[in-house]
Amino acid sequence: MKKVLLILSLLVGSISFAGPVRIGNGDNGEDLQSFTQINSGKVFETRKKAVELLRSFEIRKIDGLGALTPEVENTKLYMTKKGIGPGDLVKLGAYSEDGTGLIYARTLPVHYAATRFFPAAEKLNEKQLIALHIHEGLHRSLPKEINEDEKIITTITEAITAPNASKDEVSKIVSLYLPKKSEQVSKNTSAAIYIPKKSRLN
C-alpha cells in the first residue's frame, strides 16, 4: 500500500511541474502561443521569391550553403498576434536590447526552426523581405561556428541579394568565413590517444 501511495504522489508531483514548452532564440525565449502561423500575404509571398532567387544562383552547390534553400523554403512562418502591446513585444524579442532598433524577425540557429516575424516587418518592401528570409535562413544553415555572427550573416545576405550578385562572387565571400577543414579535424581529434607501454607502436 505504501508503494502505491509513493508512486501516486510521484505522478502527481511530476504533473504539477509540467508547463508549456518554451521556444527561444538564444537571446529572448518565448513560446509560439503568442504568434499565429502565416499562410498568405506579403511575408509569405516574398518567401517564395527568396527561394527562387537562391535557386537561380544554384546556392545549394556552393560550399557551406547547401542547406540554405531548404531552410528558407521549409521553415514555418509566424506573426505576432494582434492585441499584443509594446511591453509584451519587448519580452518576445521584438526590439533590440538597448531599445533603439527594431527587430523584424527571430529564429533559432538550428535546422528547420520556425521564423517569427514582428509588426515592423510589414513595413519592409519586397527586396528587404527577401533579404530578411535569406538572413534568417543563414542563421539555421551555416556551420555552428559562425551561424550566430550577425556581421557574417549580413555580409553573406548582401552578397546574395546585391543587384550584380553572381554565384562566383557569393562563393568567394562565403569561403572567407567558413571554418577551415583542418581546424574542424583538429577539434575532433584533440583527445589524447593512449598507447600501452608494451605496444609495438612504442
PDB file of C-alpha atoms in Angstrom:
ATOM      1  CA  MET A   1       0.000   0.000   0.000  1.00  0.00           C
ATOM      2  CA  LYS A   2       2.873   2.363   0.862  1.00  0.00           C
ATOM      3  CA  LYS A   3       4.456   1.657  -2.533  1.00  0.00           C
ATOM      4  CA  VAL A   4       1.207   2.509  -4.336  1.00  0.00           C
ATOM      5  CA  LEU A   5       0.885   5.793  -2.404  1.00  0.00           C
ATOM      6  CA  LEU A   6       4.511   6.650  -3.155  1.00  0.00           C
ATOM      7  CA  ILE A   7       4.025   6.061  -6.894  1.00  0.00           C
ATOM      8  CA  LEU A   8       0.811   8.159  -6.917  1.00  0.00           C
ATOM      9  CA  SER A   9       2.498  11.032  -5.089  1.00  0.00           C
ATOM     10  CA  LEU A  10       5.397  10.993  -7.569  1.00  0.00           C
ATOM     11  CA  LEU A  11       2.975  11.077 -10.505  1.00  0.00           C
ATOM     12  CA  VAL A  12       1.020  13.999  -9.060  1.00  0.00           C
ATOM     13  CA  GLY A  13       4.253  15.844  -8.347  1.00  0.00           C
ATOM     14  CA  SER A  14       5.538  15.398 -11.889  1.00  0.00           C
ATOM     15  CA  ILE A  15       2.233  16.620 -13.372  1.00  0.00           C
ATOM     16  CA  SER A  16       2.223  19.718 -11.180  1.00  0.00           C
ATOM     17  CA  PHE A  17       5.646  20.727 -12.518  1.00  0.00           C
ATOM     18  CA  ALA A  18       4.624  20.282 -16.165  1.00  0.00           C
ATOM     19  CA  GLY A  19       4.288  23.545 -18.103  1.00  0.00           C
ATOM     20  CA  PRO A  20       4.266  24.962 -21.610  1.00  0.00           C
ATOM     21  CA  VAL A  21       7.293  24.199 -23.742  1.00  0.00           C
ATOM     22  CA  ARG A  22       9.103  27.440 -24.471  1.00  0.00           C
ATOM     23  CA  ILE A  23      10.999  28.046 -27.682  1.00  0.00           C
ATOM     24  CA  GLY A  24      13.733  30.684 -27.543  1.00  0.00           C
ATOM     25  CA  ASN A  25      16.344  32.118 -29.878  1.00  0.00           C
ATOM     26  CA  GLY A  26      19.366  32.388 -27.643  1.00  0.00           C
ATOM     27  CA  ASP A  27      18.547  35.980 -26.670  1.00  0.00           C
ATOM     28  CA  ASN A  28      14.882  36.150 -25.707  1.00  0.00           C
ATOM     29  CA  GLY A  29      12.813  32.998 -25.224  1.00  0.00           C
ATOM     30  CA  GLU A  30       9.071  32.704 -25.703  1.00  0.00           C
ATOM     31  CA  ASP A  31       6.579  30.042 -26.719  1.00  0.00           C
ATOM     32  CA  LEU A  32       4.807  30.262 -30.071  1.00  0.00           C
ATOM     33  CA  GLN A  33       1.420  30.739 -28.391  1.00  0.00           C
ATOM     34  CA  SER A  34       1.908  34.489 -28.848  1.00  0.00           C
ATOM     35  CA  PHE A  35       2.165  34.025 -32.626  1.00  0.00           C
ATOM     36  CA  THR A  36      -0.139  32.962 -35.450  1.00  0.00           C
ATOM     37  CA  GLN A  37       1.085  30.983 -38.473  1.00  0.00           C
ATOM     38  CA  ILE A  38       1.499  32.914 -41.749  1.00  0.00           C
ATOM     39  CA  ASN A  39      -0.080  31.207 -44.771  1.00  0.00           C
ATOM     40  CA  SER A  40      -0.658  34.195 -47.060  1.00  0.00           C
ATOM     41  CA  GLY A  41       0.252  37.840 -47.573  1.00  0.00           C
ATOM     42  CA  LYS A  42       3.442  39.769 -48.266  1.00  0.00           C
ATOM     43  CA  VAL A  43       5.723  37.840 -45.908  1.00  0.00           C
ATOM     44  CA  PHE A  44       4.512  34.506 -47.286  1.00  0.00           C
ATOM     45  CA  GLU A  45       4.835  35.531 -50.947  1.00  0.00           C
ATOM     46  CA  THR A  46       8.307  37.015 -50.560  1.00  0.00           C
ATOM     47  CA  ARG A  47       9.497  33.729 -49.066  1.00  0.00           C
ATOM     48  CA  LYS A  48       8.705  32.101 -52.449  1.00  0.00           C
ATOM     49  CA  LYS A  49      10.690  34.809 -54.254  1.00  0.00           C
ATOM     50  CA  ALA A  50      13.620  34.317 -51.892  1.00  0.00           C
ATOM     51  CA  VAL A  51      13.651  30.609 -52.757  1.00  0.00           C
ATOM     52  CA  GLU A  52      13.517  31.452 -56.485  1.00  0.00           C
ATOM     53  CA  LEU A  53      16.500  33.794 -56.084  1.00  0.00           C
ATOM     54  CA  LEU A  54      18.533  31.130 -54.269  1.00  0.00           C
ATOM     55  CA  ARG A  55      17.739  28.544 -56.947  1.00  0.00           C
ATOM     56  CA  SER A  56      18.728  30.948 -59.720  1.00  0.00           C
ATOM     57  CA  PHE A  57      22.254  31.063 -58.248  1.00  0.00           C
ATOM     58  CA  GLU A  58      22.312  27.295 -57.594  1.00  0.00           C
ATOM     59  CA  ILE A  59      23.124  28.154 -53.990  1.00  0.00           C
ATOM     60  CA  ARG A  60      22.932  24.504 -52.932  1.00  0.00           C
ATOM     61  CA  LYS A  61      26.128  23.847 -54.939  1.00  0.00           C
ATOM     62  CA  ILE A  62      28.131  26.470 -53.028  1.00  0.00           C
ATOM     63  CA  ASP A  63      30.256  25.048 -50.222  1.00  0.00           C
ATOM     64  CA  GLY A  64      28.673  25.927 -46.881  1.00  0.00           C
ATOM     65  CA  LEU A  65      25.286  26.936 -48.327  1.00  0.00           C
ATOM     66  CA  GLY A  66      23.912  23.513 -49.282  1.00  0.00           C
ATOM     67  CA  ALA A  67      21.167  23.681 -46.638  1.00  0.00           C
ATOM     68  CA  LEU A  68      20.143  27.315 -47.180  1.00  0.00           C
ATOM     69  CA  THR A  69      17.462  26.826 -49.850  1.00  0.00           C
ATOM     70  CA  PRO A  70      15.539  24.067 -47.994  1.00  0.00           C
ATOM     71  CA  GLU A  71      15.840  26.086 -44.764  1.00  0.00           C
ATOM     72  CA  VAL A  72      14.195  29.129 -46.344  1.00  0.00           C
ATOM     73  CA  GLU A  73      11.632  27.042 -48.206  1.00  0.00           C
ATOM     74  CA  ASN A  74      10.505  24.817 -45.323  1.00  0.00           C
ATOM     75  CA  THR A  75      10.621  26.982 -42.204  1.00  0.00           C
ATOM     76  CA  LYS A  76       7.231  27.681 -40.626  1.00  0.00           C
ATOM     77  CA  LEU A  77       6.408  31.391 -40.604  1.00  0.00           C
ATOM     78  CA  TYR A  78       4.699  33.073 -37.639  1.00  0.00           C
ATOM     79  CA  MET A  79       3.494  36.629 -36.985  1.00  0.00           C
ATOM     80  CA  THR A  80       2.812  38.270 -33.630  1.00  0.00           C
ATOM     81  CA  LYS A  81      -0.882  38.033 -32.777  1.00  0.00           C
ATOM     82  CA  LYS A  82      -2.950  41.213 -32.778  1.00  0.00           C
ATOM     83  CA  GLY A  83      -3.592  42.921 -29.468  1.00  0.00           C
ATOM     84  CA  ILE A  84      -0.122  42.378 -28.009  1.00  0.00           C
ATOM     85  CA  GLY A  85       1.162  45.616 -26.507  1.00  0.00           C
ATOM     86  CA  PRO A  86       4.651  47.162 -26.843  1.00  0.00           C
ATOM     87  CA  GLY A  87       5.733  45.795 -23.471  1.00  0.00           C
ATOM     88  CA  ASP A  88       4.854  42.247 -24.496  1.00  0.00           C
ATOM     89  CA  LEU A  89       6.620  42.698 -27.828  1.00  0.00           C
ATOM     90  CA  VAL A  90       9.808  43.623 -25.969  1.00  0.00           C
ATOM     91  CA  LYS A  91       9.537  40.398 -23.971  1.00  0.00           C
ATOM     92  CA  LEU A  92       9.121  38.451 -27.209  1.00  0.00           C
ATOM     93  CA  GLY A  93      12.327  39.943 -28.584  1.00  0.00           C
ATOM     94  CA  ALA A  94      10.715  42.477 -30.912  1.00  0.00           C
ATOM     95  CA  TYR A  95      13.197  45.191 -30.020  1.00  0.00           C
ATOM     96  CA  SER A  96      16.955  45.299 -29.611  1.00  0.00           C
ATOM     97  CA  GLU A  97      18.407  45.178 -26.116  1.00  0.00           C
ATOM     98  CA  ASP A  98      19.080  48.925 -25.982  1.00  0.00           C
ATOM     99  CA  GLY A  99      15.591  49.724 -27.281  1.00  0.00           C
ATOM    100  CA  THR A 100      16.827  51.861 -30.182  1.00  0.00           C
ATOM    101  CA  GLY A 101      16.304  49.480 -33.082  1.00  0.00           C
ATOM    102  CA  LEU A 102      13.522  47.241 -34.301  1.00  0.00           C
ATOM    103  CA  ILE A 103      13.973  43.514 -34.779  1.00  0.00           C
ATOM    104  CA  TYR A 104      11.977  42.300 -37.770  1.00  0.00           C
ATOM    105  CA  ALA A 105      12.272  38.548 -37.248  1.00  0.00           C
ATOM    106  CA  ARG A 106      13.752  35.915 -34.952  1.00  0.00           C
ATOM    107  CA  THR A 107      14.788  32.302 -35.422  1.00  0.00           C
ATOM    108  CA  LEU A 108      16.739  29.609 -33.597  1.00  0.00           C
ATOM    109  CA  PRO A 109      20.199  28.768 -35.024  1.00  0.00           C
ATOM    110  CA  VAL A 110      19.147  25.135 -35.542  1.00  0.00           C
ATOM    111  CA  HIS A 111      17.859  23.293 -38.617  1.00  0.00           C
ATOM    112  CA  TYR A 112      14.203  23.844 -39.561  1.00  0.00           C
ATOM    113  CA  ALA A 113      13.379  26.134 -36.643  1.00  0.00           C
ATOM    114  CA  ALA A 114      10.382  28.429 -37.109  1.00  0.00           C
ATOM    115  CA  THR A 115      10.831  32.049 -38.194  1.00  0.00           C
ATOM    116  CA  ARG A 116       8.906  34.562 -36.050  1.00  0.00           C
ATOM    117  CA  PHE A 117       8.062  37.952 -37.551  1.00  0.00           C
ATOM    118  CA  PHE A 118       7.135  41.161 -35.757  1.00  0.00           C
ATOM    119  CA  PRO A 119       4.890  44.069 -36.894  1.00  0.00           C
ATOM    120  CA  ALA A 120       7.855  46.125 -38.146  1.00  0.00           C
ATOM    121  CA  ALA A 121       8.387  43.509 -40.886  1.00  0.00           C
ATOM    122  CA  GLU A 122       5.096  44.538 -42.520  1.00  0.00           C
ATOM    123  CA  LYS A 123       6.648  47.932 -43.353  1.00  0.00           C
ATOM    124  CA  LEU A 124       9.527  46.419 -45.319  1.00  0.00           C
ATOM    125  CA  ASN A 125       9.442  46.399 -49.111  1.00  0.00           C
ATOM    126  CA  GLU A 126       9.725  43.261 -51.255  1.00  0.00           C
ATOM    127  CA  LYS A 127      13.519  43.348 -51.632  1.00  0.00           C
ATOM    128  CA  GLN A 128      14.016  43.868 -47.891  1.00  0.00           C
ATOM    129  CA  LEU A 129      11.716  40.964 -47.009  1.00  0.00           C
ATOM    130  CA  ILE A 130      13.517  38.662 -49.467  1.00  0.00           C
ATOM    131  CA  ALA A 131      16.798  39.590 -47.783  1.00  0.00           C
ATOM    132  CA  LEU A 132      15.205  39.016 -44.351  1.00  0.00           C
ATOM    133  CA  HIS A 133      14.097  35.473 -45.284  1.00  0.00           C
ATOM    134  CA  ILE A 134      17.619  34.662 -46.500  1.00  0.00           C
ATOM    135  CA  HIS A 135      19.205  36.299 -43.440  1.00  0.00           C
ATOM    136  CA  GLU A 136      17.160  34.165 -41.040  1.00  0.00           C
ATOM    137  CA  GLY A 137      17.781  31.053 -43.157  1.00  0.00           C
ATOM    138  CA  LEU A 138      21.538  31.599 -42.885  1.00  0.00           C
ATOM    139  CA  HIS A 139      21.263  31.514 -39.084  1.00  0.00           C
ATOM    140  CA  ARG A 140      19.886  27.977 -39.388  1.00  0.00           C
ATOM    141  CA  SER A 141      22.003  26.635 -42.255  1.00  0.00           C
ATOM    142  CA  LEU A 142      25.568  27.860 -41.722  1.00  0.00           C
ATOM    143  CA  PRO A 143      28.055  25.877 -39.582  1.00  0.00           C
ATOM    144  CA  LYS A 144      27.526  26.419 -35.851  1.00  0.00           C
ATOM    145  CA  GLU A 145      30.901  28.164 -35.559  1.00  0.00           C
ATOM    146  CA  ILE A 146      29.539  31.165 -37.474  1.00  0.00           C
ATOM    147  CA  ASN A 147      25.725  30.863 -37.585  1.00  0.00           C
ATOM    148  CA  GLU A 148      25.167  33.412 -34.804  1.00  0.00           C
ATOM    149  CA  ASP A 149      27.637  36.026 -36.051  1.00  0.00           C
ATOM    150  CA  GLU A 150      25.442  38.908 -37.277  1.00  0.00           C
ATOM    151  CA  LYS A 151      28.241  40.563 -39.258  1.00  0.00           C
ATOM    152  CA  ILE A 152      28.978  37.394 -41.223  1.00  0.00           C
ATOM    153  CA  ILE A 153      25.282  36.684 -41.799  1.00  0.00           C
ATOM    154  CA  THR A 154      24.690  40.242 -43.033  1.00  0.00           C
ATOM    155  CA  THR A 155      27.709  40.172 -45.364  1.00  0.00           C
ATOM    156  CA  ILE A 156      26.604  36.895 -46.982  1.00  0.00           C
ATOM    157  CA  THR A 157      22.996  38.115 -47.252  1.00  0.00           C
ATOM    158  CA  GLU A 158      24.148  41.278 -49.041  1.00  0.00           C
ATOM    159  CA  ALA A 159      26.307  39.214 -51.395  1.00  0.00           C
ATOM    160  CA  ILE A 160      23.310  37.068 -52.394  1.00  0.00           C
ATOM    161  CA  THR A 161      20.807  39.926 -52.756  1.00  0.00           C
ATOM    162  CA  ALA A 162      23.076  42.529 -54.409  1.00  0.00           C
ATOM    163  CA  PRO A 163      21.886  43.749 -57.860  1.00  0.00           C
ATOM    164  CA  ASN A 164      25.093  42.499 -59.509  1.00  0.00           C
ATOM    165  CA  ALA A 165      25.298  39.267 -57.499  1.00  0.00           C
ATOM    166  CA  SER A 166      26.751  36.134 -59.085  1.00  0.00           C
ATOM    167  CA  LYS A 167      27.328  32.557 -57.985  1.00  0.00           C
ATOM    168  CA  ASP A 168      31.101  33.001 -58.137  1.00  0.00           C
ATOM    169  CA  GLU A 169      31.044  36.175 -56.054  1.00  0.00           C
ATOM    170  CA  VAL A 170      28.789  34.608 -53.407  1.00  0.00           C
ATOM    171  CA  SER A 171      31.030  31.525 -53.271  1.00  0.00           C
ATOM    172  CA  LYS A 172      34.111  33.711 -52.881  1.00  0.00           C
ATOM    173  CA  ILE A 173      32.631  35.669 -49.962  1.00  0.00           C
ATOM    174  CA  VAL A 174      31.280  32.599 -48.167  1.00  0.00           C
ATOM    175  CA  SER A 175      34.686  30.897 -48.403  1.00  0.00           C
ATOM    176  CA  LEU A 176      36.226  33.762 -46.410  1.00  0.00           C
ATOM    177  CA  TYR A 177      34.171  32.866 -43.352  1.00  0.00           C
ATOM    178  CA  LEU A 178      33.781  29.088 -43.436  1.00  0.00           C
ATOM    179  CA  PRO A 179      35.770  27.234 -40.739  1.00  0.00           C
ATOM    180  CA  LYS A 180      38.831  25.590 -42.269  1.00  0.00           C
ATOM    181  CA  LYS A 181      38.522  21.822 -42.581  1.00  0.00           C
ATOM    182  CA  SER A 182      41.900  21.331 -40.887  1.00  0.00           C
ATOM    183  CA  GLU A 183      40.559  23.234 -37.836  1.00  0.00           C
ATOM    184  CA  GLN A 184      37.454  21.038 -37.719  1.00  0.00           C
ATOM    185  CA  VAL A 185      39.550  17.855 -37.901  1.00  0.00           C
ATOM    186  CA  SER A 186      41.915  19.052 -35.165  1.00  0.00           C
ATOM    187  CA  LYS A 187      38.970  19.789 -32.867  1.00  0.00           C
ATOM    188  CA  ASN A 188      37.537  16.314 -33.425  1.00  0.00           C
ATOM    189  CA  THR A 189      40.882  14.606 -32.831  1.00  0.00           C
ATOM    190  CA  SER A 190      42.104  16.715 -29.924  1.00  0.00           C
ATOM    191  CA  ALA A 191      41.656  13.876 -27.407  1.00  0.00           C
ATOM    192  CA  ALA A 192      44.911  12.101 -26.450  1.00  0.00           C
ATOM    193  CA  ILE A 193      45.372   8.546 -27.728  1.00  0.00           C
ATOM    194  CA  TYR A 194      46.509   6.029 -25.110  1.00  0.00           C
ATOM    195  CA  ILE A 195      49.221   3.582 -26.215  1.00  0.00           C
ATOM    196  CA  PRO A 196      50.257   0.827 -23.779  1.00  0.00           C
ATOM    197  CA  LYS A 197      53.960   0.754 -22.857  1.00  0.00           C
ATOM    198  CA  LYS A 198      54.338  -2.792 -24.177  1.00  0.00           C
ATOM    199  CA  SER A 199      52.761  -1.900 -27.541  1.00  0.00           C
ATOM    200  CA  ARG A 200      54.920  -2.432 -30.657  1.00  0.00           C
ATOM    201  CA  LEU A 201      53.999   1.152 -31.668  1.00  0.00           C
ATOM    202  CA  ASN A 202      56.363   2.434 -28.991  1.00  0.00           C
TER     203      ASN A 202
END
